[in-house]
Amino acid sequence: MPTSKANAIWEGGLRQGTGRFSAGSGAFEGAYSFPTRFEGAAGTNPEELIAAAHAACLCMSLSAGLERAGTAPALVRTTAHCTLEMIEGKPRITKMRLEVEGSVPGIDEQAFRQAAETAKQGCPVSNALKGNVDVELKATLA
């Protein structure tokens, strides 16, 4: 298995400084700052990147499980909501809410929910967060 890499830099103090990040592959890059992370300003932040990684990972994990079960999906779409809260004066990711929707010929809602739960348990990003972040899942068929 390959090792993935990303880069980040930060220039200046925490509140007035700015940062940039990029994927080692060159597939994406972006800027971040104190306002984008803690004040809801337009732009990205580390938590949004974790949410994107989790959504992508769950989509792939669920698609793989459904395909192994003989019911390959036409589409799997996941939205991840990453919650950052202040705990004892320090920022902490406390919750990741995953909303997955799928178009899967040949299965019912209950089977899809079970497949999604199994995918959540096997998803490498879910496993990286396990024990530190409350991961909630809502799964529905389209």
JSON list of C-alpha atoms in Angstrom, two decimals:
[
{"chain": "A", "resi": 1, "resn": "MET", "atom": "CA", "xyz": [0.00, 0.00, 0.00]},
{"chain": "A", "resi": 2, "resn": "PRO", "atom": "CA", "xyz": [1.30, 3.48, -0.78]},
{"chain": "A", "resi": 3, "resn": "THR", "atom": "CA", "xyz": [2.03, 6.12, 1.83]},
{"chain": "A", "resi": 4, "resn": "SER", "atom": "CA", "xyz": [0.15, 9.37, 1.24]},
{"chain": "A", "resi": 5, "resn": "LYS", "atom": "CA", "xyz": [1.75, 12.74, 1.85]},
{"chain": "A", "resi": 6, "resn": "ALA", "atom": "CA", "xyz": [0.55, 16.31, 2.29]},
{"chain": "A", "resi": 7, "resn": "ASN", "atom": "CA", "xyz": [2.38, 19.54, 3.03]},
{"chain": "A", "resi": 8, "resn": "ALA", "atom": "CA", "xyz": [1.44, 22.63, 5.03]},
{"chain": "A", "resi": 9, "resn": "ILE", "atom": "CA", "xyz": [3.12, 25.89, 5.93]},
{"chain": "A", "resi": 10, "resn": "TRP", "atom": "CA", "xyz": [2.10, 28.63, 8.34]},
{"chain": "A", "resi": 11, "resn": "GLU", "atom": "CA", "xyz": [3.50, 32.14, 8.28]},
{"chain": "A", "resi": 12, "resn": "GLY", "atom": "CA", "xyz": [3.08, 34.58, 11.14]},
{"chain": "A", "resi": 13, "resn": "GLY", "atom": "CA", "xyz": [1.30, 34.44, 14.46]},
{"chain": "A", "resi": 14, "resn": "LEU", "atom": "CA", "xyz": [-1.84, 32.42, 15.07]},
{"chain": "A", "resi": 15, "resn": "ARG", "atom": "CA", "xyz": [-4.50, 35.12, 14.66]},
{"chain": "A", "resi": 16, "resn": "GLN", "atom": "CA", "xyz": [-2.98, 37.19, 11.85]},
{"chain": "A", "resi": 17, "resn": "GLY", "atom": "CA", "xyz": [-0.95, 34.49, 10.11]},
{"chain": "A", "resi": 18, "resn": "THR", "atom": "CA", "xyz": [-1.90, 32.48, 7.06]},
{"chain": "A", "resi": 19, "resn": "GLY", "atom": "CA", "xyz": [-1.21, 28.99, 5.88]},
{"chain": "A", "resi": 20, "resn": "ARG", "atom": "CA", "xyz": [-1.19, 26.94, 2.71]},
{"chain": "A", "resi": 21, "resn": "PHE", "atom": "CA", "xyz": [-1.51, 23.21, 2.22]},
{"chain": "A", "resi": 22, "resn": "SER", "atom": "CA", "xyz": [-1.12, 20.88, -0.71]},
{"chain": "A", "resi": 23, "resn": "ALA", "atom": "CA", "xyz": [-1.45, 17.23, -1.50]},
{"chain": "A", "resi": 24, "resn": "GLY", "atom": "CA", "xyz": [1.84, 15.51, -2.20]},
{"chain": "A", "resi": 25, "resn": "SER", "atom": "CA", "xyz": [0.36, 14.33, -5.50]},
{"chain": "A", "resi": 26, "resn": "GLY", "atom": "CA", "xyz": [-0.31, 17.92, -6.57]},
{"chain": "A", "resi": 27, "resn": "ALA", "atom": "CA", "xyz": [-4.03, 17.13, -6.94]},
{"chain": "A", "resi": 28, "resn": "PHE", "atom": "CA", "xyz": [-5.14, 20.03, -4.72]},
{"chain": "A", "resi": 29, "resn": "GLU", "atom": "CA", "xyz": [-3.94, 22.97, -2.68]},
{"chain": "A", "resi": 30, "resn": "GLY", "atom": "CA", "xyz": [-5.50, 25.72, -0.64]},
{"chain": "A", "resi": 31, "resn": "ALA", "atom": "CA", "xyz": [-5.15, 28.44, 1.95]},
{"chain": "A", "resi": 32, "resn": "TYR", "atom": "CA", "xyz": [-6.33, 28.57, 5.55]},
{"chain": "A", "resi": 33, "resn": "SER", "atom": "CA", "xyz": [-6.27, 31.03, 8.43]},
{"chain": "A", "resi": 34, "resn": "PHE", "atom": "CA", "xyz": [-7.49, 31.61, 11.96]},
{"chain": "A", "resi": 35, "resn": "PRO", "atom": "CA", "xyz": [-10.75, 33.17, 10.66]},
{"chain": "A", "resi": 36, "resn": "THR", "atom": "CA", "xyz": [-11.45, 30.24, 8.31]},
{"chain": "A", "resi": 37, "resn": "ARG", "atom": "CA", "xyz": [-10.87, 27.75, 11.09]},
{"chain": "A", "resi": 38, "resn": "PHE", "atom": "CA", "xyz": [-12.39, 29.38, 14.15]},
{"chain": "A", "resi": 39, "resn": "GLU", "atom": "CA", "xyz": [-14.64, 32.22, 12.97]},
{"chain": "A", "resi": 40, "resn": "GLY", "atom": "CA", "xyz": [-16.57, 30.75, 10.04]},
{"chain": "A", "resi": 41, "resn": "ALA", "atom": "CA", "xyz": [-14.90, 32.95, 7.41]},
{"chain": "A", "resi": 42, "resn": "ALA", "atom": "CA", "xyz": [-14.96, 31.84, 3.78]},
{"chain": "A", "resi": 43, "resn": "GLY", "atom": "CA", "xyz": [-12.21, 29.37, 2.98]},
{"chain": "A", "resi": 44, "resn": "THR", "atom": "CA", "xyz": [-11.10, 25.98, 4.18]},
{"chain": "A", "resi": 45, "resn": "ASN", "atom": "CA", "xyz": [-9.61, 24.56, 7.36]},
{"chain": "A", "resi": 46, "resn": "PRO", "atom": "CA", "xyz": [-8.09, 21.31, 8.62]},
{"chain": "A", "resi": 47, "resn": "GLU", "atom": "CA", "xyz": [-11.46, 20.02, 9.84]},
{"chain": "A", "resi": 48, "resn": "GLU", "atom": "CA", "xyz": [-13.03, 20.46, 6.41]},
{"chain": "A", "resi": 49, "resn": "LEU", "atom": "CA", "xyz": [-10.17, 18.45, 4.92]},
{"chain": "A", "resi": 50, "resn": "ILE", "atom": "CA", "xyz": [-10.71, 15.67, 7.46]},
{"chain": "A", "resi": 51, "resn": "ALA", "atom": "CA", "xyz": [-14.44, 15.72, 6.65]},
{"chain": "A", "resi": 52, "resn": "ALA", "atom": "CA", "xyz": [-13.67, 15.43, 2.92]},
{"chain": "A", "resi": 53, "resn": "ALA", "atom": "CA", "xyz": [-11.29, 12.54, 3.55]},
{"chain": "A", "resi": 54, "resn": "HIS", "atom": "CA", "xyz": [-13.87, 10.76, 5.71]},
{"chain": "A", "resi": 55, "resn": "ALA", "atom": "CA", "xyz": [-16.65, 11.23, 3.14]},
{"chain": "A", "resi": 56, "resn": "ALA", "atom": "CA", "xyz": [-14.45, 9.91, 0.33]},
{"chain": "A", "resi": 57, "resn": "CYS", "atom": "CA", "xyz": [-13.25, 6.96, 2.41]},
{"chain": "A", "resi": 58, "resn": "LEU", "atom": "CA", "xyz": [-16.79, 5.96, 3.40]},
{"chain": "A", "resi": 59, "resn": "CYS", "atom": "CA", "xyz": [-17.97, 6.15, -0.22]},
{"chain": "A", "resi": 60, "resn": "MET", "atom": "CA", "xyz": [-15.22, 3.78, -1.32]},
{"chain": "A", "resi": 61, "resn": "SER", "atom": "CA", "xyz": [-15.64, 1.42, 1.63]},
{"chain": "A", "resi": 62, "resn": "LEU", "atom": "CA", "xyz": [-19.40, 1.20, 1.13]},
{"chain": "A", "resi": 63, "resn": "SER", "atom": "CA", "xyz": [-19.10, 0.73, -2.63]},
{"chain": "A", "resi": 64, "resn": "ALA", "atom": "CA", "xyz": [-16.59, -2.08, -2.11]},
{"chain": "A", "resi": 65, "resn": "GLY", "atom": "CA", "xyz": [-18.80, -3.85, 0.43]},
{"chain": "A", "resi": 66, "resn": "LEU", "atom": "CA", "xyz": [-21.90, -3.58, -1.73]},
{"chain": "A", "resi": 67, "resn": "GLU", "atom": "CA", "xyz": [-20.01, -4.87, -4.76]},
{"chain": "A", "resi": 68, "resn": "ARG", "atom": "CA", "xyz": [-18.63, -7.85, -2.78]},
{"chain": "A", "resi": 69, "resn": "ALA", "atom": "CA", "xyz": [-22.23, -8.63, -1.75]},
{"chain": "A", "resi": 70, "resn": "GLY", "atom": "CA", "xyz": [-23.30, -8.68, -5.41]},
{"chain": "A", "resi": 71, "resn": "THR", "atom": "CA", "xyz": [-25.18, -5.37, -5.36]},
{"chain": "A", "resi": 72, "resn": "ALA", "atom": "CA", "xyz": [-22.84, -2.82, -6.92]},
{"chain": "A", "resi": 73, "resn": "PRO", "atom": "CA", "xyz": [-24.13, 0.72, -6.37]},
{"chain": "A", "resi": 74, "resn": "ALA", "atom": "CA", "xyz": [-25.02, 3.08, -9.19]},
{"chain": "A", "resi": 75, "resn": "LEU", "atom": "CA", "xyz": [-24.09, 5.98, -6.88]},
{"chain": "A", "resi": 76, "resn": "VAL", "atom": "CA", "xyz": [-22.93, 6.59, -3.32]},
{"chain": "A", "resi": 77, "resn": "ARG", "atom": "CA", "xyz": [-22.86, 10.17, -2.02]},
{"chain": "A", "resi": 78, "resn": "THR", "atom": "CA", "xyz": [-21.60, 11.12, 1.45]},
{"chain": "A", "resi": 79, "resn": "THR", "atom": "CA", "xyz": [-21.66, 14.44, 3.27]},
{"chain": "A", "resi": 80, "resn": "ALA", "atom": "CA", "xyz": [-19.49, 14.65, 6.39]},
{"chain": "A", "resi": 81, "resn": "HIS", "atom": "CA", "xyz": [-19.99, 17.30, 9.08]},
{"chain": "A", "resi": 82, "resn": "CYS", "atom": "CA", "xyz": [-16.93, 17.70, 11.32]},
{"chain": "A", "resi": 83, "resn": "THR", "atom": "CA", "xyz": [-17.61, 19.47, 14.65]},
{"chain": "A", "resi": 84, "resn": "LEU", "atom": "CA", "xyz": [-14.81, 21.43, 16.31]},
{"chain": "A", "resi": 85, "resn": "GLU", "atom": "CA", "xyz": [-15.48, 22.52, 19.89]},
{"chain": "A", "resi": 86, "resn": "MET", "atom": "CA", "xyz": [-13.53, 24.15, 22.70]},
{"chain": "A", "resi": 87, "resn": "ILE", "atom": "CA", "xyz": [-12.97, 21.58, 25.46]},
{"chain": "A", "resi": 88, "resn": "GLU", "atom": "CA", "xyz": [-11.19, 22.83, 28.57]},
{"chain": "A", "resi": 89, "resn": "GLY", "atom": "CA", "xyz": [-9.93, 25.80, 26.58]},
{"chain": "A", "resi": 90, "resn": "LYS", "atom": "CA", "xyz": [-8.54, 23.76, 23.69]},
{"chain": "A", "resi": 91, "resn": "PRO", "atom": "CA", "xyz": [-10.02, 23.11, 20.24]},
{"chain": "A", "resi": 92, "resn": "ARG", "atom": "CA", "xyz": [-11.03, 19.49, 19.75]},
{"chain": "A", "resi": 93, "resn": "ILE", "atom": "CA", "xyz": [-12.85, 17.56, 17.04]},
{"chain": "A", "resi": 94, "resn": "THR", "atom": "CA", "xyz": [-15.73, 16.01, 18.97]},
{"chain": "A", "resi": 95, "resn": "LYS", "atom": "CA", "xyz": [-18.08, 14.68, 16.33]},
{"chain": "A", "resi": 96, "resn": "MET", "atom": "CA", "xyz": [-18.24, 13.56, 12.72]},
{"chain": "A", "resi": 97, "resn": "ARG", "atom": "CA", "xyz": [-21.75, 13.19, 11.31]},
{"chain": "A", "resi": 98, "resn": "LEU", "atom": "CA", "xyz": [-21.86, 11.14, 8.11]},
{"chain": "A", "resi": 99, "resn": "GLU", "atom": "CA", "xyz": [-24.90, 11.32, 5.85]},
{"chain": "A", "resi": 100, "resn": "VAL", "atom": "CA", "xyz": [-24.66, 8.71, 3.11]},
{"chain": "A", "resi": 101, "resn": "GLU", "atom": "CA", "xyz": [-27.16, 8.29, 0.32]},
{"chain": "A", "resi": 102, "resn": "GLY", "atom": "CA", "xyz": [-27.03, 5.53, -2.24]},
{"chain": "A", "resi": 103, "resn": "SER", "atom": "CA", "xyz": [-28.68, 4.34, -5.37]},
{"chain": "A", "resi": 104, "resn": "VAL", "atom": "CA", "xyz": [-28.30, 0.57, -5.20]},
{"chain": "A", "resi": 105, "resn": "PRO", "atom": "CA", "xyz": [-30.47, -1.66, -7.38]},
{"chain": "A", "resi": 106, "resn": "GLY", "atom": "CA", "xyz": [-31.64, -4.82, -5.67]},
{"chain": "A", "resi": 107, "resn": "ILE", "atom": "CA", "xyz": [-31.44, -3.96, -1.96]},
{"chain": "A", "resi": 108, "resn": "ASP", "atom": "CA", "xyz": [-33.83, -2.48, 0.56]},
{"chain": "A", "resi": 109, "resn": "GLU", "atom": "CA", "xyz": [-33.33, 0.35, 3.06]},
{"chain": "A", "resi": 110, "resn": "GLN", "atom": "CA", "xyz": [-32.43, -1.96, 5.96]},
{"chain": "A", "resi": 111, "resn": "ALA", "atom": "CA", "xyz": [-29.79, -3.80, 3.92]},
{"chain": "A", "resi": 112, "resn": "PHE", "atom": "CA", "xyz": [-28.33, -0.47, 2.81]},
{"chain": "A", "resi": 113, "resn": "ARG", "atom": "CA", "xyz": [-28.17, 0.81, 6.38]},
{"chain": "A", "resi": 114, "resn": "GLN", "atom": "CA", "xyz": [-26.41, -2.36, 7.51]},
{"chain": "A", "resi": 115, "resn": "ALA", "atom": "CA", "xyz": [-23.94, -2.15, 4.62]},
{"chain": "A", "resi": 116, "resn": "ALA", "atom": "CA", "xyz": [-23.24, 1.49, 5.50]},
{"chain": "A", "resi": 117, "resn": "GLU", "atom": "CA", "xyz": [-22.64, 0.63, 9.16]},
{"chain": "A", "resi": 118, "resn": "THR", "atom": "CA", "xyz": [-20.26, -2.16, 8.16]},
{"chain": "A", "resi": 119, "resn": "ALA", "atom": "CA", "xyz": [-18.47, 0.24, 5.81]},
{"chain": "A", "resi": 120, "resn": "LYS", "atom": "CA", "xyz": [-18.14, 2.80, 8.60]},
{"chain": "A", "resi": 121, "resn": "GLN", "atom": "CA", "xyz": [-16.51, 0.18, 10.83]},
{"chain": "A", "resi": 122, "resn": "GLY", "atom": "CA", "xyz": [-14.04, -0.79, 8.09]},
{"chain": "A", "resi": 123, "resn": "CYS", "atom": "CA", "xyz": [-13.27, 2.68, 6.74]},
{"chain": "A", "resi": 124, "resn": "PRO", "atom": "CA", "xyz": [-9.63, 3.60, 7.52]},
{"chain": "A", "resi": 125, "resn": "VAL", "atom": "CA", "xyz": [-10.54, 7.20, 8.38]},
{"chain": "A", "resi": 126, "resn": "SER", "atom": "CA", "xyz": [-13.30, 6.02, 10.76]},
{"chain": "A", "resi": 127, "resn": "ASN", "atom": "CA", "xyz": [-10.75, 3.74, 12.38]},
{"chain": "A", "resi": 128, "resn": "ALA", "atom": "CA", "xyz": [-8.25, 6.60, 12.71]},
{"chain": "A", "resi": 129, "resn": "LEU", "atom": "CA", "xyz": [-10.88, 8.65, 14.56]},
{"chain": "A", "resi": 130, "resn": "LYS", "atom": "CA", "xyz": [-12.22, 5.77, 16.68]},
{"chain": "A", "resi": 131, "resn": "GLY", "atom": "CA", "xyz": [-12.00, 6.37, 20.41]},
{"chain": "A", "resi": 132, "resn": "ASN", "atom": "CA", "xyz": [-11.46, 10.11, 19.97]},
{"chain": "A", "resi": 133, "resn": "VAL", "atom": "CA", "xyz": [-14.41, 11.32, 17.92]},
{"chain": "A", "resi": 134, "resn": "ASP", "atom": "CA", "xyz": [-18.10, 10.39, 18.08]},
{"chain": "A", "resi": 135, "resn": "VAL", "atom": "CA", "xyz": [-18.93, 9.19, 14.55]},
{"chain": "A", "resi": 136, "resn": "GLU", "atom": "CA", "xyz": [-22.64, 9.25, 13.71]},
{"chain": "A", "resi": 137, "resn": "LEU", "atom": "CA", "xyz": [-24.10, 7.70, 10.57]},
{"chain": "A", "resi": 138, "resn": "LYS", "atom": "CA", "xyz": [-27.34, 8.30, 8.71]},
{"chain": "A", "resi": 139, "resn": "ALA", "atom": "CA", "xyz": [-27.84, 6.10, 5.65]},
{"chain": "A", "resi": 140, "resn": "THR", "atom": "CA", "xyz": [-30.69, 6.32, 3.14]},
{"chain": "A", "resi": 141, "resn": "LEU", "atom": "CA", "xyz": [-31.45, 4.90, -0.27]},
{"chain": "A", "resi": 142, "resn": "ALA", "atom": "CA", "xyz": [-32.08, 7.44, -3.00]}
]
